[in-house]
mmCIF file of C-alpha atoms in Angstrom:
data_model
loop_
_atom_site.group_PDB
_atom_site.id
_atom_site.type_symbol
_atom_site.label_atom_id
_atom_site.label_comp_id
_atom_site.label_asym_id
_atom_site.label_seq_id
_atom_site.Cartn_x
_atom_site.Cartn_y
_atom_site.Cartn_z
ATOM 1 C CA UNK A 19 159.335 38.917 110.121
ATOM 2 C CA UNK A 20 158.973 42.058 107.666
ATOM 3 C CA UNK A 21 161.078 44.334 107.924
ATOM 4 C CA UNK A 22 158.907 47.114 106.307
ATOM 5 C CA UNK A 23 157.317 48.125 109.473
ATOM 6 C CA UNK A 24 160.522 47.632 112.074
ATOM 7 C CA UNK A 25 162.841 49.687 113.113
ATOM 8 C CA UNK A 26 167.174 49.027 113.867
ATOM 9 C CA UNK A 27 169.708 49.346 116.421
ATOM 10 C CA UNK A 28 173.185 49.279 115.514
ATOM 11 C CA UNK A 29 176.184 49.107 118.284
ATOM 12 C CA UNK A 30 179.712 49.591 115.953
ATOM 13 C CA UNK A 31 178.672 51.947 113.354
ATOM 14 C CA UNK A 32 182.657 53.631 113.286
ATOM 15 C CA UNK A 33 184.052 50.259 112.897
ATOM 16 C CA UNK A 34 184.899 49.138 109.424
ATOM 17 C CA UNK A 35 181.997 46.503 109.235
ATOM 18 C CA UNK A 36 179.599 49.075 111.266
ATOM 19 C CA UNK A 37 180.523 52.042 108.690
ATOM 20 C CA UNK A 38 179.265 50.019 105.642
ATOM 21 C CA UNK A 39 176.468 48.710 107.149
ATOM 22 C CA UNK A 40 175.230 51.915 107.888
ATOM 23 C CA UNK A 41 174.832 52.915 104.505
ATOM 24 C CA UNK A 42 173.872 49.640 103.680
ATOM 25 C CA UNK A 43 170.729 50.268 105.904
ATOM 26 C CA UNK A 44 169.979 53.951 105.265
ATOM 27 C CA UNK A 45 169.459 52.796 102.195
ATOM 28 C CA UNK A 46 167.167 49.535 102.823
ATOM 29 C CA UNK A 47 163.753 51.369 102.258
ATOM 30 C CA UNK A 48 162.586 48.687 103.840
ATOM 31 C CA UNK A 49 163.532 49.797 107.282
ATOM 32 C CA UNK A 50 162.127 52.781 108.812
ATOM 33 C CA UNK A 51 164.325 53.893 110.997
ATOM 34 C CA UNK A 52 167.706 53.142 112.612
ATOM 35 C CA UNK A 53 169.643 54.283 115.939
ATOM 36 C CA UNK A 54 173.044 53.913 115.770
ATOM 37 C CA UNK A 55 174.696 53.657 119.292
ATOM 38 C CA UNK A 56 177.973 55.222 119.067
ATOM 39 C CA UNK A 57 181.028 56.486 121.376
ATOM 40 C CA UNK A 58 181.345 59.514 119.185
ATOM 41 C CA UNK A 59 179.600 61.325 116.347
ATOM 42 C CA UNK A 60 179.491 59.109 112.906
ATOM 43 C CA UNK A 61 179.638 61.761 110.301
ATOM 44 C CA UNK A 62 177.010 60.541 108.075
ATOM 45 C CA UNK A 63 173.514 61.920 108.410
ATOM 46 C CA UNK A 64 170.311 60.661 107.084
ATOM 47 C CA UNK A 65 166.566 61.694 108.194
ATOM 48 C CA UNK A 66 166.374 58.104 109.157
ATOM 49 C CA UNK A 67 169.445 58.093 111.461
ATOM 50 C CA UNK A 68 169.471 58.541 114.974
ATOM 51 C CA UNK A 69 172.394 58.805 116.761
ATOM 52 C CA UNK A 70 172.552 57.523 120.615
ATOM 53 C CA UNK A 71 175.928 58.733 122.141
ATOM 54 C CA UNK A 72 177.407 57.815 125.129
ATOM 55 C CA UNK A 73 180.906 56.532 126.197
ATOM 56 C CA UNK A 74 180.192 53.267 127.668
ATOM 57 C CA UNK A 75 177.554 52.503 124.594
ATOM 58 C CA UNK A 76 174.456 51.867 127.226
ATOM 59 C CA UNK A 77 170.885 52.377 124.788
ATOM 60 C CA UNK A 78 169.118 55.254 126.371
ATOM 61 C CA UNK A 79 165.356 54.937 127.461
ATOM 62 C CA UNK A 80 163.257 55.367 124.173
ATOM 63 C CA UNK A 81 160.777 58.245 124.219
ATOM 64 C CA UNK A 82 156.694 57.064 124.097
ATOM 65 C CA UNK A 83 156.545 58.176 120.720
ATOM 66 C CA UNK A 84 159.604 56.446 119.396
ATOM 67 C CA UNK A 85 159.199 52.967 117.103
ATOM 68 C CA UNK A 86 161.218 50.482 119.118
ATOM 69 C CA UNK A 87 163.621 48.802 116.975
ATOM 70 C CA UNK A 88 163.071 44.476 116.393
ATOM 71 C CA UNK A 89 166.388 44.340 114.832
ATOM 72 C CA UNK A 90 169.657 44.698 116.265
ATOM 73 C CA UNK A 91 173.247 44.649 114.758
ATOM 74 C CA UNK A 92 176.424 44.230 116.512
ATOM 75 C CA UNK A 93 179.328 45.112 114.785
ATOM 76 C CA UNK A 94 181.682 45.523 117.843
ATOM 77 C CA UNK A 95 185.483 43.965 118.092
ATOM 78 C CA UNK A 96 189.097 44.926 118.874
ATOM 79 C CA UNK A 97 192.240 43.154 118.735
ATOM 80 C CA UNK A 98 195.149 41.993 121.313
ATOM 81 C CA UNK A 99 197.525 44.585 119.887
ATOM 82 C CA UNK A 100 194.523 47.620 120.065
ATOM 83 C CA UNK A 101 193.278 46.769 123.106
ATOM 84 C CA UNK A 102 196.546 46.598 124.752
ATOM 85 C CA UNK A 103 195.824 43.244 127.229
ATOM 86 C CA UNK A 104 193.997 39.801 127.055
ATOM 87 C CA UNK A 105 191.907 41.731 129.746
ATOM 88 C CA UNK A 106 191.238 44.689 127.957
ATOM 89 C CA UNK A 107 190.261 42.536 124.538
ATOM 90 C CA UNK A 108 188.066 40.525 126.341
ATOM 91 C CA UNK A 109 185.866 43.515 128.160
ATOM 92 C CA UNK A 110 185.636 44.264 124.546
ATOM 93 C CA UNK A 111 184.746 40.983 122.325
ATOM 94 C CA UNK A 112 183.033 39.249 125.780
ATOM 95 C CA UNK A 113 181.616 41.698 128.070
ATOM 96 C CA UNK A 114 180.577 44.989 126.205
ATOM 97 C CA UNK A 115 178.953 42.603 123.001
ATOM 98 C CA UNK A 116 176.912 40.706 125.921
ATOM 99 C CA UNK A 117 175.991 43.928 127.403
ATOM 100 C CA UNK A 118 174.892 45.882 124.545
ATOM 101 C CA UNK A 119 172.937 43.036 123.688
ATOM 102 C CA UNK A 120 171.085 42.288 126.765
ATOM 103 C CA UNK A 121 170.420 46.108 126.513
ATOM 104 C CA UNK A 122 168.776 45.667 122.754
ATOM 105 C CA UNK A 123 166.413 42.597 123.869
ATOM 106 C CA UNK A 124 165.306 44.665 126.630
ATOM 107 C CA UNK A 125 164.713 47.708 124.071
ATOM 108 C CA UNK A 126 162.320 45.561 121.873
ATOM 109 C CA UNK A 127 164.908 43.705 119.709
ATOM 110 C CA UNK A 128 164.285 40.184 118.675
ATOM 111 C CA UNK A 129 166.245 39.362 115.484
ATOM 112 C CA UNK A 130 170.149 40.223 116.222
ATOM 113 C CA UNK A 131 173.118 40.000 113.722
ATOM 114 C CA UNK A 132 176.847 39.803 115.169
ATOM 115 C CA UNK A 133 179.897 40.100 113.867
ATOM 116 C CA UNK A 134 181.848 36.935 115.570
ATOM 117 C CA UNK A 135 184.857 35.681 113.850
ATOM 118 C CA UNK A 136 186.159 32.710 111.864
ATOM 119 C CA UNK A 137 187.169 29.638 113.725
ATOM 120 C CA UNK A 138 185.348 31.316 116.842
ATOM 121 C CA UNK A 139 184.835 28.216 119.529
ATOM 122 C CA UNK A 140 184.309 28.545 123.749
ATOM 123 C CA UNK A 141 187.412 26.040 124.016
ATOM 124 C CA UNK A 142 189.834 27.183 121.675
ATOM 125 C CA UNK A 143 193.231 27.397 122.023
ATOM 126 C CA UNK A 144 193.484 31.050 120.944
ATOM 127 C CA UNK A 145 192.024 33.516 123.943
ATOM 128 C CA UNK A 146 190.344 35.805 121.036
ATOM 129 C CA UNK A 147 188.714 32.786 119.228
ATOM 130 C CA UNK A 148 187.891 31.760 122.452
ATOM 131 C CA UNK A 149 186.357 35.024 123.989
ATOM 132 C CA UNK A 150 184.343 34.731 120.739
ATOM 133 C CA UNK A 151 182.462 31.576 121.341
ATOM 134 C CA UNK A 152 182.174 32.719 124.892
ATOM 135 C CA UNK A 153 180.226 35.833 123.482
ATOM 136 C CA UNK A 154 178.264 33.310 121.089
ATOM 137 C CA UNK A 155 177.192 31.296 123.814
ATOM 138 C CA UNK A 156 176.165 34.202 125.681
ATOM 139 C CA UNK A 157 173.927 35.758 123.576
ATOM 140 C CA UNK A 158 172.374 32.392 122.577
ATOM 141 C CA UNK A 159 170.930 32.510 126.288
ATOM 142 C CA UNK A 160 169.346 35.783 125.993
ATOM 143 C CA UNK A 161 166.375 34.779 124.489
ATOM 144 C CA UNK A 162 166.588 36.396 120.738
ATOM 145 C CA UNK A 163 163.895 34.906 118.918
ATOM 146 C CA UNK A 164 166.719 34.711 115.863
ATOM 147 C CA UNK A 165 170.811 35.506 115.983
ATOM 148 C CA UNK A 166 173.087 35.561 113.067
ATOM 149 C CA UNK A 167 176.797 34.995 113.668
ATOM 150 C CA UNK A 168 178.678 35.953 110.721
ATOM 151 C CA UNK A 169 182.263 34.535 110.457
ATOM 152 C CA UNK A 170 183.794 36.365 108.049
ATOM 153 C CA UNK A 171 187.694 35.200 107.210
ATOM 154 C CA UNK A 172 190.486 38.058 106.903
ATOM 155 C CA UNK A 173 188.896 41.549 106.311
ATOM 156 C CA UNK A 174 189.326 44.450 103.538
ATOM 157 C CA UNK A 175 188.174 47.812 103.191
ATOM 158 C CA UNK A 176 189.233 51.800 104.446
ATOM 159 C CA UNK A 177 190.550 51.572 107.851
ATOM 160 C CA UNK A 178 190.927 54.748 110.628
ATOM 161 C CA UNK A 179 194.092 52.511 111.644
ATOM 162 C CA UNK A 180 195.976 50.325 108.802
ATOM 163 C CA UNK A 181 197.181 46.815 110.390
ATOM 164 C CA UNK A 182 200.233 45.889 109.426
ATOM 165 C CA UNK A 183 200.014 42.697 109.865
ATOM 166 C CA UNK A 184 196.698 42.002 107.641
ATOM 167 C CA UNK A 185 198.066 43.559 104.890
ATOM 168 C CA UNK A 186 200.930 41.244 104.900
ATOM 169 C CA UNK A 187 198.789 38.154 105.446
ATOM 170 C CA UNK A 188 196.850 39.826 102.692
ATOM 171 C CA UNK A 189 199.203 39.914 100.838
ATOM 172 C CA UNK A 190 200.390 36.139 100.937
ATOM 173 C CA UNK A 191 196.517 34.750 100.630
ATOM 174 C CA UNK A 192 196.294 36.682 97.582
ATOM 175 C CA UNK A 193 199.489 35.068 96.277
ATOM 176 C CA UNK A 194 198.187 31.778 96.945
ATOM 177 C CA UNK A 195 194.097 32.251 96.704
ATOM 178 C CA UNK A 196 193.938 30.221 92.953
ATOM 179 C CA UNK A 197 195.314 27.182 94.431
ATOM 180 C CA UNK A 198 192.620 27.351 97.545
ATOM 181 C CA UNK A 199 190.032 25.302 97.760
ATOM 182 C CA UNK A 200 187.124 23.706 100.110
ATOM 183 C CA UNK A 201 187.244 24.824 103.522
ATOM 184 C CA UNK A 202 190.355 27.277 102.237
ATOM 185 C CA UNK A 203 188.272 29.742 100.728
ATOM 186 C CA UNK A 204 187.088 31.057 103.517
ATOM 187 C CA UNK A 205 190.603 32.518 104.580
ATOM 188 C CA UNK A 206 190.109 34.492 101.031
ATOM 189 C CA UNK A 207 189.695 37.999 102.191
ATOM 190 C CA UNK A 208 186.339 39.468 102.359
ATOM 191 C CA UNK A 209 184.970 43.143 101.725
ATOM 192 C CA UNK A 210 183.256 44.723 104.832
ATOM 193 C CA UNK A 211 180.518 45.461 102.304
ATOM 194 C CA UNK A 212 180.211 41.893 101.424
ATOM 195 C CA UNK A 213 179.671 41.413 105.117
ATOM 196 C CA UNK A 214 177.176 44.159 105.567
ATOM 197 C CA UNK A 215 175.131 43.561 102.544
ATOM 198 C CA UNK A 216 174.564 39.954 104.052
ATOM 199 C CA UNK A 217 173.859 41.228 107.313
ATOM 200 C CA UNK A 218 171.160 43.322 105.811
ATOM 201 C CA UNK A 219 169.899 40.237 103.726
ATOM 202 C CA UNK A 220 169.627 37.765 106.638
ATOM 203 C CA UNK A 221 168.054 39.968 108.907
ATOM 204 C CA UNK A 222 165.467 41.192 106.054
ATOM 205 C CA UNK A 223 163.927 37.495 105.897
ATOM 206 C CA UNK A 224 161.900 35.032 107.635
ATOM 207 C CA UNK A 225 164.296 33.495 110.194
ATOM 208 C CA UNK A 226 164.651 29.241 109.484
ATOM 209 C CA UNK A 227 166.300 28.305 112.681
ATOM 210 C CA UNK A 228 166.750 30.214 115.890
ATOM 211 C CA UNK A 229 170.946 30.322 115.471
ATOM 212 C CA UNK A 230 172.932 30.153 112.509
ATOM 213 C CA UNK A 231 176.092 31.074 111.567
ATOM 214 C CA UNK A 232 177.766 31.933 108.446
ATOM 215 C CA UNK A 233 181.027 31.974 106.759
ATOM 216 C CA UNK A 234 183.220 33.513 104.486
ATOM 217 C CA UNK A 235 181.856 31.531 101.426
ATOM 218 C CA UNK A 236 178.297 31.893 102.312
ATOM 219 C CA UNK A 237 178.519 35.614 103.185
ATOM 220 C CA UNK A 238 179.951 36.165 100.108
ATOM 221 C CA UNK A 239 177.385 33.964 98.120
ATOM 222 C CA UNK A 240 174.717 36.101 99.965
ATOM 223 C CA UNK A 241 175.979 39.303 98.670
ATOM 224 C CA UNK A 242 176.538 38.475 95.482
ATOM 225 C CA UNK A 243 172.988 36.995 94.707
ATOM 226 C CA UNK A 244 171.818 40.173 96.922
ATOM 227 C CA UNK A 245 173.302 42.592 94.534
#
C-alpha cells in the first residue's frame, strides 16, 4: 500500500507517543492528510491537520468531499495509578482502544498501528499486561487488512505528568544497561520518537503478514536505519 495517496487517523495525539508521532506525520510528505481525534485541543497546527474533538473520542461522520483515511494509529493507554481502578484502566487499555478502532475500520481504515506494551499476553498474571493482549486479540478480529503492535520496553521523553516511579526504574536500568544482553535489551528505555518514527515506517510499506508485533530492539533498529 502507498502511502502517497492515503490519508491518517490518529486516536492519542496528547499522549507522549501520540505527541511525537504527530510531528512525525505532519512531516511524512508522503501522507496527505491526517485527523487527529482528540479529547481536547493539541496545540500544534499544520494545513494538513485536522482536529476531531469530542470527549468520549467517537470519529465523526466524514463530509462527501473528505479523503477517508486507510491508516489508523492508536496511541491510547493509562496506568493503574492514573486511572485510579483495575476498572477504570481497563475501559481505557480494553474497551476505548477496541472502540476507537472498530470506529476507524468502519471510517475506511485498513492498515492500523497500536501502541500495546511489552510482555502484553491475554493470560498474564499482571491485569494491565493482560488487558493488553485482550485488546490485541480484539482488534485482530476486526478485520484490518494489516495491524502493528509495537511493544516498546520502559518509555522516555517530556511528560504533562512525571512518574515517579519510571524515573527510578530509569534510573536503575541505566545503571545496569552495559551488562544487558539478549532478550534484556528490550527493558533498555526507549524514546517516544524512536517509537513514532517506526510507527511511521511500518505503516509507510507494503504489509508482509497480516499481524506483527515489534519490540524494543526492533523498534529501535527501525528508527535508526529510518533516520
Amino acid at each position: 500500500m502507498n502511502t502517497s495517496s492515503h490519508s491518517a487517523i490518529i486516536a492519542g495525539s496528547t499522549g507522549l507517543i501520540g505527541k511525537a508521532l504527530t510531528q512525525v506525520l505532519i512531516s511524512n510528505k508522503g501522507i496527505s492528510h491526517i485527523y487527529a481525534l482528540s479529547r481536547r485541543p493539541l496545540g500544534v497546527s499544520s494545513s494538513k491537520l485536522s482536529v476531531l474533538e469530542h470527549p468520549n473520542l467517537d470519529i465523526p461522520p466524514f463530509k462527501p468531499d473528505d479523503t477517508l483515511p486507510k491508516l489508523g494509529f492508536i496511541c491510547l493507554g493509562t496506568t493503574r495509578k492514573q486511572a485510579g481502578s483495575k476498572a477504570a484502566l481497563e475501559k481505557i487499555d480494553l474497551d476505548l482502544v477496541v472502540k476507537v478502532a472498530k470506529q476507524m475500520a468502519e471510517s475506511g481504515v485498513r492498515k492500523l498501528a497500536v501502541v500495546s506494551s511489552l510482555g502484553a499476553n491475554p493470560k498474564s498474571f499482571s491485569h494491565y499486561m493482560r488487558c493488553k493482549g485482550k485488546m490485541e486479540e480484539e482488534l485482530e478480529a476486526i478485520g484490518f487488512e494489516h495491524i502493528t503492535f509495537m511493544h516498546p520496553g520502559p518509555l522516555v521523553g517530556e511528560r504533562e505528568n512525571t512518574r515517579v516511579d519510571e524515573i527510578l526504574i530509569q534510573r536503575v536500568i541505566g545503571a545496569i544497561q552495559p551488562v544487558m544482553r539478549g532478550k534484556l535489551r528490550n527493558y533498555i528505555p526507549i524514546s517516544d520518537r524512536e517509537v513514532a518514527v517506526a510507527m511511521n515506517q511500518v505503516m509507510s510499506k507494503e504489509a508482509i503478514s497480516c499481524v506483527e508485533r515489534l519490540n524494543s530492539v526492533q523498534i529501535r533498529q527501525i528508527a535508526k536505519t529510518s533516520g
